[in-house]
Coordinates of C-alpha atoms and ligand atoms in Angstrom, one line a residue:
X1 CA -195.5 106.7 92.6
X2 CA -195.0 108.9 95.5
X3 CA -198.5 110.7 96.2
X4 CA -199.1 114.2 95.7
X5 CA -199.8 116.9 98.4
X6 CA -202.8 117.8 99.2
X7 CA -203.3 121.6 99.3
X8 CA -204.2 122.8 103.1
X9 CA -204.6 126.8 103.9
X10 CA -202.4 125.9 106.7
X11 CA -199.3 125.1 104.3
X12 CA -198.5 128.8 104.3
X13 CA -196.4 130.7 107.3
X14 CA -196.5 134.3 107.4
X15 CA -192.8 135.3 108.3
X16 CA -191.4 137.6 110.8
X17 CA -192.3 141.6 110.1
X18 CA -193.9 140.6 106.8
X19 CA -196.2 143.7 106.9
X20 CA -193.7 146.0 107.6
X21 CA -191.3 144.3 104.8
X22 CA -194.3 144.7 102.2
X23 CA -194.5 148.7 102.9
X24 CA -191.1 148.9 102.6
X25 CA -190.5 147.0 99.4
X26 CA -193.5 148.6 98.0
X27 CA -192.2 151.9 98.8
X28 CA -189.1 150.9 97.2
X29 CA -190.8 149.8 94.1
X30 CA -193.1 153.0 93.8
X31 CA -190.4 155.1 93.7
X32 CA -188.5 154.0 91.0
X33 CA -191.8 153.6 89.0
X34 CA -192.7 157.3 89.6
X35 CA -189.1 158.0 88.6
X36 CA -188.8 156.2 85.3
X37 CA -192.5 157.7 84.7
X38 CA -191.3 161.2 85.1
X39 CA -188.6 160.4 82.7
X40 CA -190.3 159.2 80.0
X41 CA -193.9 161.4 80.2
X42 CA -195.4 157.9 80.5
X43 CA -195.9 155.5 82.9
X44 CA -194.9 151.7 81.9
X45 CA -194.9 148.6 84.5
X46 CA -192.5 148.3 87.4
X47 CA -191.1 145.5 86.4
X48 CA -191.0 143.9 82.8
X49 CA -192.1 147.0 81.5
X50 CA -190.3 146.3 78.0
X51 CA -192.8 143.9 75.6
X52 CA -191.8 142.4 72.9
X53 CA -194.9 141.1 71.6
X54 CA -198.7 141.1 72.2
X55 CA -200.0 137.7 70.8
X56 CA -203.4 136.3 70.4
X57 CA -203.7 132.5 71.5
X58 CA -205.6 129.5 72.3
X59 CA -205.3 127.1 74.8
X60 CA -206.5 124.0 74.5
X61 CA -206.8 121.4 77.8
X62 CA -205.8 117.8 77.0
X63 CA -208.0 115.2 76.7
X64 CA -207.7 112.0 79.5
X65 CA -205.6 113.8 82.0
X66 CA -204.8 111.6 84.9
X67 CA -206.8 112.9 88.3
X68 CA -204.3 114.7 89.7
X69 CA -203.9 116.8 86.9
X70 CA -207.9 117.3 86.0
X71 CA -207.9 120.3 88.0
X72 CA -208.6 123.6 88.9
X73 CA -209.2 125.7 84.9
X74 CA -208.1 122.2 83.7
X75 CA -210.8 120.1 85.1
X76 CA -212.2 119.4 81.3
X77 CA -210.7 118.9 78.1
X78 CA -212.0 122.4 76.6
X79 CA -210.1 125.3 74.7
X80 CA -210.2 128.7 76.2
X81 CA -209.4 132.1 74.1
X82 CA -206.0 133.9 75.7
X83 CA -203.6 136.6 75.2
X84 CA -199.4 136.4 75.3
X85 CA -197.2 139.3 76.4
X86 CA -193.7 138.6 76.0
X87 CA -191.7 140.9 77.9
X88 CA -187.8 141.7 79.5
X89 CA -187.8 142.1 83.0
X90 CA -186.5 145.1 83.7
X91 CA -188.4 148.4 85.0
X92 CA -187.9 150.9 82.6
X93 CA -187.2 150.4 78.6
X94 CA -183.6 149.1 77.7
X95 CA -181.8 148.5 74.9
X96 CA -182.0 144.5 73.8
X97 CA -178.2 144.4 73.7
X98 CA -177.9 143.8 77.4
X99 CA -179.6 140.0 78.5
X100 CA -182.1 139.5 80.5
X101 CA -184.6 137.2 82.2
X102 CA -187.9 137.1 80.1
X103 CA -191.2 137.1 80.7
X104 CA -194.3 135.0 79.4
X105 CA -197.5 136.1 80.5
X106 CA -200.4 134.3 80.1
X107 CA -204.4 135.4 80.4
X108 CA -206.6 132.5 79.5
X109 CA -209.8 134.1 78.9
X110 CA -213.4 133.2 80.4
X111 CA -212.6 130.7 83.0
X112 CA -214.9 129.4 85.7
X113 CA -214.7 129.7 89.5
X114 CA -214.7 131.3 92.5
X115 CA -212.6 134.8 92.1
X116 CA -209.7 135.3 94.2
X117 CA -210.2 138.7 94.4
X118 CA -213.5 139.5 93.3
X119 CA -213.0 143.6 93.0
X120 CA -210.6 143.0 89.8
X121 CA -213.4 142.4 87.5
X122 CA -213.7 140.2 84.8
X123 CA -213.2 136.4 84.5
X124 CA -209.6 135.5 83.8
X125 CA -206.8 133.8 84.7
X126 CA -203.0 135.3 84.7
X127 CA -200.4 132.7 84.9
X128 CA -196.9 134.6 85.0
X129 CA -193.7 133.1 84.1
X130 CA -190.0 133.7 83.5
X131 CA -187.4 132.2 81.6
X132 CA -185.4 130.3 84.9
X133 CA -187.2 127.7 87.2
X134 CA -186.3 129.8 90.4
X135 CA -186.8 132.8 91.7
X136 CA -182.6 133.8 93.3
X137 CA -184.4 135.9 96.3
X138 CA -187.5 133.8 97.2
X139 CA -188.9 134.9 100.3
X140 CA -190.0 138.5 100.8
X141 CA -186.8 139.3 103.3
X142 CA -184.5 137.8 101.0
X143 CA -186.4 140.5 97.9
X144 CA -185.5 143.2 100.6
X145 CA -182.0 142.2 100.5
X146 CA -182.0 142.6 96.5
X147 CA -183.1 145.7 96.1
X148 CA -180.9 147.2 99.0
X149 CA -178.6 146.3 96.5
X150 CA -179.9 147.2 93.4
X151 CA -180.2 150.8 95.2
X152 CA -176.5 150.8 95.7
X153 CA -176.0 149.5 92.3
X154 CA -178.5 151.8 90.5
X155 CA -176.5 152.7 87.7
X156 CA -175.9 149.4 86.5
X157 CA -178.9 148.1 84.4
X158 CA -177.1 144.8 84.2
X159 CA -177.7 144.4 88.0
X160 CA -181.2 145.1 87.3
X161 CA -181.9 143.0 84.3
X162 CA -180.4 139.7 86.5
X163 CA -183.4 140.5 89.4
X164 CA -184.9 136.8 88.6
X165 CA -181.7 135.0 87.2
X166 CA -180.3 132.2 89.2
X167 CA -177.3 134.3 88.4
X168 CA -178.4 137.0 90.8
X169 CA -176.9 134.4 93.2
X170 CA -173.9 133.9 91.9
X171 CA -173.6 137.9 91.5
X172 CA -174.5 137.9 95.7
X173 CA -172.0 135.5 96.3
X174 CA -169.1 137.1 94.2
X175 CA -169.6 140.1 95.6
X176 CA -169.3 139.3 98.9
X177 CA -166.4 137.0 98.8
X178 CA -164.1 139.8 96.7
X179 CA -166.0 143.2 97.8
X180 CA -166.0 144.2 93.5
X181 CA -169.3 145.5 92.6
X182 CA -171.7 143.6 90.9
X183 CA -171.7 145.3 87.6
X184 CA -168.3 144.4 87.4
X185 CA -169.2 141.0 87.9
X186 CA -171.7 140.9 85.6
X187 CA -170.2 141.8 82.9
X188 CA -167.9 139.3 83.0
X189 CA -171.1 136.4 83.4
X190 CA -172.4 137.2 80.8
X191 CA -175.6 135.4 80.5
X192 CA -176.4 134.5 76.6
X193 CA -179.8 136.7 74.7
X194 CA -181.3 132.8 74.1
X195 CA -183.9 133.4 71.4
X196 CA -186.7 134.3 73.3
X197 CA -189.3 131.7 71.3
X198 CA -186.8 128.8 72.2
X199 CA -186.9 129.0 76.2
X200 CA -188.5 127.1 78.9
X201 CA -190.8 129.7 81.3
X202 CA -191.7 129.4 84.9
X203 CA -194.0 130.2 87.3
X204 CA -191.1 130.0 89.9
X205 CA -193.2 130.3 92.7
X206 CA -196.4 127.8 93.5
X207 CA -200.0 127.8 93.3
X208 CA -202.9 126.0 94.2
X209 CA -203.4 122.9 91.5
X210 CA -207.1 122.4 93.0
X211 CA -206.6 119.4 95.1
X212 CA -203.1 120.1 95.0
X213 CA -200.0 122.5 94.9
X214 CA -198.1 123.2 91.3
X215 CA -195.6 125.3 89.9
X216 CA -196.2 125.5 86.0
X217 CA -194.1 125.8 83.1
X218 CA -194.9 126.4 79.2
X219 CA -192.0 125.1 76.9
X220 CA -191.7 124.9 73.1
X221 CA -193.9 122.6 71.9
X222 CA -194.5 122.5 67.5
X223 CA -190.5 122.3 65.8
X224 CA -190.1 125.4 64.7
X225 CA -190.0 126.8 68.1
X226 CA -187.9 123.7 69.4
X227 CA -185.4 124.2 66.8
X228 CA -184.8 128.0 68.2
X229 CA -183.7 126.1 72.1
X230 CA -180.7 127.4 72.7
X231 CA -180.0 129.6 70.2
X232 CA -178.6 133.0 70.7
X233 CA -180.8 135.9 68.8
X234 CA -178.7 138.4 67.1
X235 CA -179.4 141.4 69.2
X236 CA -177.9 144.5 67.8
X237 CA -180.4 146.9 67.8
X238 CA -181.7 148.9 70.8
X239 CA -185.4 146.9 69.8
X240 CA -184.1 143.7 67.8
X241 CA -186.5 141.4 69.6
X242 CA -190.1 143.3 68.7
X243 CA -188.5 143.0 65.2
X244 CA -187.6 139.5 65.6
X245 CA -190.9 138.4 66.8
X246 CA -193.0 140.6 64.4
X247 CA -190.6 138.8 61.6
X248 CA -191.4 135.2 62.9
X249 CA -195.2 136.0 63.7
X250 CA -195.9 137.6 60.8
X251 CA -195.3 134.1 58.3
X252 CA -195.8 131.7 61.2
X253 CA -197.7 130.4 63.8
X254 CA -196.3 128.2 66.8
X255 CA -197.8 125.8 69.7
X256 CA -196.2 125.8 73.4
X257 CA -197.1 122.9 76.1
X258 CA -198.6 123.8 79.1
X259 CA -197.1 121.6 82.0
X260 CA -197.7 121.0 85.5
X261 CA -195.0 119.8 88.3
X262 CA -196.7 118.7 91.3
X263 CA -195.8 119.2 95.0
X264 CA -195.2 115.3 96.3
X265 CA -192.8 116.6 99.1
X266 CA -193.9 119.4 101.2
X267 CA -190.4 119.2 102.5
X268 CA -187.9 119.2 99.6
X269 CA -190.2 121.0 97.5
X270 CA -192.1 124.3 99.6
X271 CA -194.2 127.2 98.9
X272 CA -192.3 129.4 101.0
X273 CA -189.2 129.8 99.4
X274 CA -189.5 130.4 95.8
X275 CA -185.4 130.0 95.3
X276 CA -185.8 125.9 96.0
X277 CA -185.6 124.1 92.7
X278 CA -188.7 121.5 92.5
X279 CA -186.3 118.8 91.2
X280 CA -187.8 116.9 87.9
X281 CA -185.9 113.9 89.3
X282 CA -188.8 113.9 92.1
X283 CA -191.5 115.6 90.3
X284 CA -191.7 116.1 86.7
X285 CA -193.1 118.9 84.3
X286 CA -196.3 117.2 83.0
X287 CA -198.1 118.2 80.0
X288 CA -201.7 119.7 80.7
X289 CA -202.8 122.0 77.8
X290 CA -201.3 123.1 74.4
X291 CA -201.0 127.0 73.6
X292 CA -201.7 127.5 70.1
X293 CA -200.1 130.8 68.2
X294 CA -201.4 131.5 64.8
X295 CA -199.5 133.4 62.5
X296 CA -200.5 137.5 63.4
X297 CA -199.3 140.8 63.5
X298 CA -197.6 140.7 67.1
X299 CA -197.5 144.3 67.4
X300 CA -199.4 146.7 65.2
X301 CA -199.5 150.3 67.2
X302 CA -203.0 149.1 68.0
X303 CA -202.0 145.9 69.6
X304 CA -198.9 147.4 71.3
X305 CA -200.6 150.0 73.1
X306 CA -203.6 147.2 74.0
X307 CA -201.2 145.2 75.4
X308 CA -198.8 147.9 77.4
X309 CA -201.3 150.4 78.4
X310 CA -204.8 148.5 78.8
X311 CA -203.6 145.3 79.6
X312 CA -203.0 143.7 83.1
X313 CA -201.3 140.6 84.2
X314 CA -201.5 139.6 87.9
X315 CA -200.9 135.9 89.5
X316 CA -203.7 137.2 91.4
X317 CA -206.3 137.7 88.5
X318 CA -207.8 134.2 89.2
X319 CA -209.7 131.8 90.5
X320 CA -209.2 130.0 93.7
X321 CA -208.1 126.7 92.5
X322 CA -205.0 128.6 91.7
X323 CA -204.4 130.4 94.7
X324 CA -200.5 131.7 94.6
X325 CA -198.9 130.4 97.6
X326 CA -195.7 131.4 99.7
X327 CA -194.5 135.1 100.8
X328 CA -193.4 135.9 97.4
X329 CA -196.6 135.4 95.9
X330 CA -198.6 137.5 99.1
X331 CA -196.5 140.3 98.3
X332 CA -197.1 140.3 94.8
X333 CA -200.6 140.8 95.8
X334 CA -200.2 144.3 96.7
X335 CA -197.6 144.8 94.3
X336 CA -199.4 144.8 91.2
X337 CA -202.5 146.4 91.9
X338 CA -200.1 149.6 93.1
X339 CA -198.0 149.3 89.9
X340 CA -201.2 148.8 87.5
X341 CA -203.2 151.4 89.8
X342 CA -199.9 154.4 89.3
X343 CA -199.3 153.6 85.6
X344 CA -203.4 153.7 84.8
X345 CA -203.8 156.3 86.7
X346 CA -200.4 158.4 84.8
X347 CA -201.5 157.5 81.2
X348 CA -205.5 158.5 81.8
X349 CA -206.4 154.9 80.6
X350 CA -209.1 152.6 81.4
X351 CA -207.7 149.4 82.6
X352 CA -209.6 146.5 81.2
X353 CA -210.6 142.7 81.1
X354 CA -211.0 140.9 77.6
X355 CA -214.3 138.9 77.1
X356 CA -213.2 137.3 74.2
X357 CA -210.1 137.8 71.1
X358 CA -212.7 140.0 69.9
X359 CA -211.5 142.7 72.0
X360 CA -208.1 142.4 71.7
X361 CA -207.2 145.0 68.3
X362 CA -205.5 143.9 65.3
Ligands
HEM401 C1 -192.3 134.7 91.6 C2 -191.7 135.1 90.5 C3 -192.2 136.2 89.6 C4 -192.5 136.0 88.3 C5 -192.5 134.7 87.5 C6 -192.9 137.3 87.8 C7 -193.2 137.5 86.5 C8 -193.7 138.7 86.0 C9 -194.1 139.0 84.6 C10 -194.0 137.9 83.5 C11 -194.5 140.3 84.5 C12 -195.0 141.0 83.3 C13 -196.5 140.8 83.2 C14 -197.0 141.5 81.9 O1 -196.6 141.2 80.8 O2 -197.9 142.4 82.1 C15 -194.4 140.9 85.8 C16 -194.7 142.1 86.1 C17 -194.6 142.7 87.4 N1 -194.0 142.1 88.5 FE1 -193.5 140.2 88.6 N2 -192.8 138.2 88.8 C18 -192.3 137.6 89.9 C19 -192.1 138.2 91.2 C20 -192.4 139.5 91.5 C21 -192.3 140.1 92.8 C22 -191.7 139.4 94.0 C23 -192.7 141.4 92.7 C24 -192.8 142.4 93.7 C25 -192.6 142.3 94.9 C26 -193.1 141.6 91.3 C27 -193.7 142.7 90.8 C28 -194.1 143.0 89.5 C29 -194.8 144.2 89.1 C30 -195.1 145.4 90.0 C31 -195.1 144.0 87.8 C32 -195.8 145.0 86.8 C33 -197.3 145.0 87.2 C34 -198.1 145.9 86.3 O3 -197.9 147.2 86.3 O4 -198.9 145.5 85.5 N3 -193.0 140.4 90.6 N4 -193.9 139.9 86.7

């Protein structure tokens, strides 16, 4: 078995003009917040600003986990209390109609460890993921390059909605071999609405694993949720998936599987470029913790505004075994605090850490 990597500080590279590039993009990104803000009277995330449900969880570390994969928050076969927010990925609130990439974000709840950034309060750990393994622009210059064309493009939501699709790619490429737009493009891609509780999520960039370097991944798991893979939701209303989700979560419960893919090739698999696929054939997704979902009201006005308006997710809202790693996860750094900072700031609302379920409303 080939041996894993062992994480070194030195496995990062900063890349040319990186400080300027982070201004820029966040510049970039501050503006359209401010603008979709002013629109609506409210402030709401800039990016994945729609949710579709706010869930409380468990997650429970498996017993007799090989070395390797005994690390970091999963050092000991334990559970932990956490919270779900299942998002689109969008900026600003669209209707469902139109696909997009999805996001699962995680916060296990009263974890141990050294605090990557100590100032965020609170004693949690925020593992982000979205519904493709990659992310299309994965280094900070190649981000720049995306939203230089989302500028251009800023009347097409569909451009928007494909920011962390592999198909972004295939948009860049199309559109510079016949000079269409990409809306046009899009349209005709058309990338299915897979039932949201049937897909496969990603942290698409990597992390510190302890010892090691991991991207994770949380796919279906109990066969209720297994037998949605692949299936297309029936999305004809401008909020079908809330209703969806609040129909499934309000008679059943579901369980996910937490996995791990392990760096063992600093070469073919690297931190700085999140758009390199960590092939299973080398490294697979293995299973390190189960997510448990009861049955629950997924998003009572209560819960809803908890999750949108309280709530923060960052990759950086951790502990140092899980250090994100690469310039797409420095930038995101900076990016969240300003984005969380504007839209806390907007709404007059306290941001705030859960202790325990307890605090999370019904
Ligand atoms: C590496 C791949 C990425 C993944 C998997 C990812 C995933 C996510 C998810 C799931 C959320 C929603 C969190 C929630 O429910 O509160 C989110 C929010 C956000 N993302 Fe990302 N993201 C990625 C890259 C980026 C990058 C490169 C940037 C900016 C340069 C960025 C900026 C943001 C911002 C500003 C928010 C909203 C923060 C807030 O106001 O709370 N993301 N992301």
């Amino acid at each position: 078995m080939t041996p894993e990597v062992k994480f070194t500080p030195d496995m990062e590279q900063t890349v040319d003009h990186e400080e300027d590039l982070t201004r820029e993009i966040l510049a970039t990104m501050a503006a359209s917040q401010q603008e979709a803000a002013g629109k609506h009277r409210h402030a709401h995330r800039d990016a994945h600003a729609k949710s579709h449900a706010i869930l409380k969880a468990t997650l429970i570390v498996h017993d007799g986990l090989a070395p390797e994969l005994a690390q970091g928050i999963f050092a000991e076969p334990r559970s932990y209390d956490a919270v779900v927010r299942l998002s689109s990925a969008p900026g600003d609130i669209h209707t469902d109609r139109t696909p997009a990439p999805r996001g699962y974000a995680i916060k296990v709840i009263g974890v141990e460890g050294e605090r990557l950034l100590p100032h965020l309060g609170g004693h949690n750990q925020d593992f982000l993921m979205v519904n493709f393994p990659t992310l299309a622009f994965g280094t900070i210059a190649k981000y720049k390059e995306l939203l230089g064309l989302l500028e251009k493009n800023s009347h097409s939501p569909e451009v928007l909605q494909r920011l962390t699709t592999g198909a972004m790619r295939v948009v860049r490429g199309a559109v510079e071999a016949t000079g269409r737009t990409p809306s046009a493009i899009v349209e005709g891609l058309g990338r299915d609405s897979n039932h949201v509780l049937g897909e496969t999520y990603f942290t698409q960039g990597a992390l510190r694993y302890g010892e090691y370097v991991a991207k994770l991944s949380v796919a279906p798991k109990s066969a209720n949720v297994r037998a949605l893979t692949g299936s297309t939701m029936k999305v004809d209303d401008f909020s079908a998936i809330r209703d969806l989700l609040g129909g499934f979560f309000g008679t059943e419960g579901a369980e996910y599987e937490m996995r791990a893919q392990l760096c063992t090739d600093a070469e073919a698999m690297p931190v700085e470029d999140a758009a390199v696929l960590w092939k299973e054939d080398a490294s697979p997704h293995r299973p390190v913790a189960t997510l448990r979902i009861e049955a629950q009201d997924a998003y009572s006005p209560a819960r809803r505004t908890y999750g949108d308006d309280v709530l923060t997710f960052n990759p950086w809202n951790g502990v140092e075994a899980h250090q994100p790693l690469g310039s797409i996860m420095r930038i995101r750094k900076r990016a969240y605090e300003r984005s969380t900072a504007y839209r806390h700031d907007y709404n007059a609302r306290e941001q705030a850490e859960p202790d325990s379920l307890d605090d999370i409303p019904n």
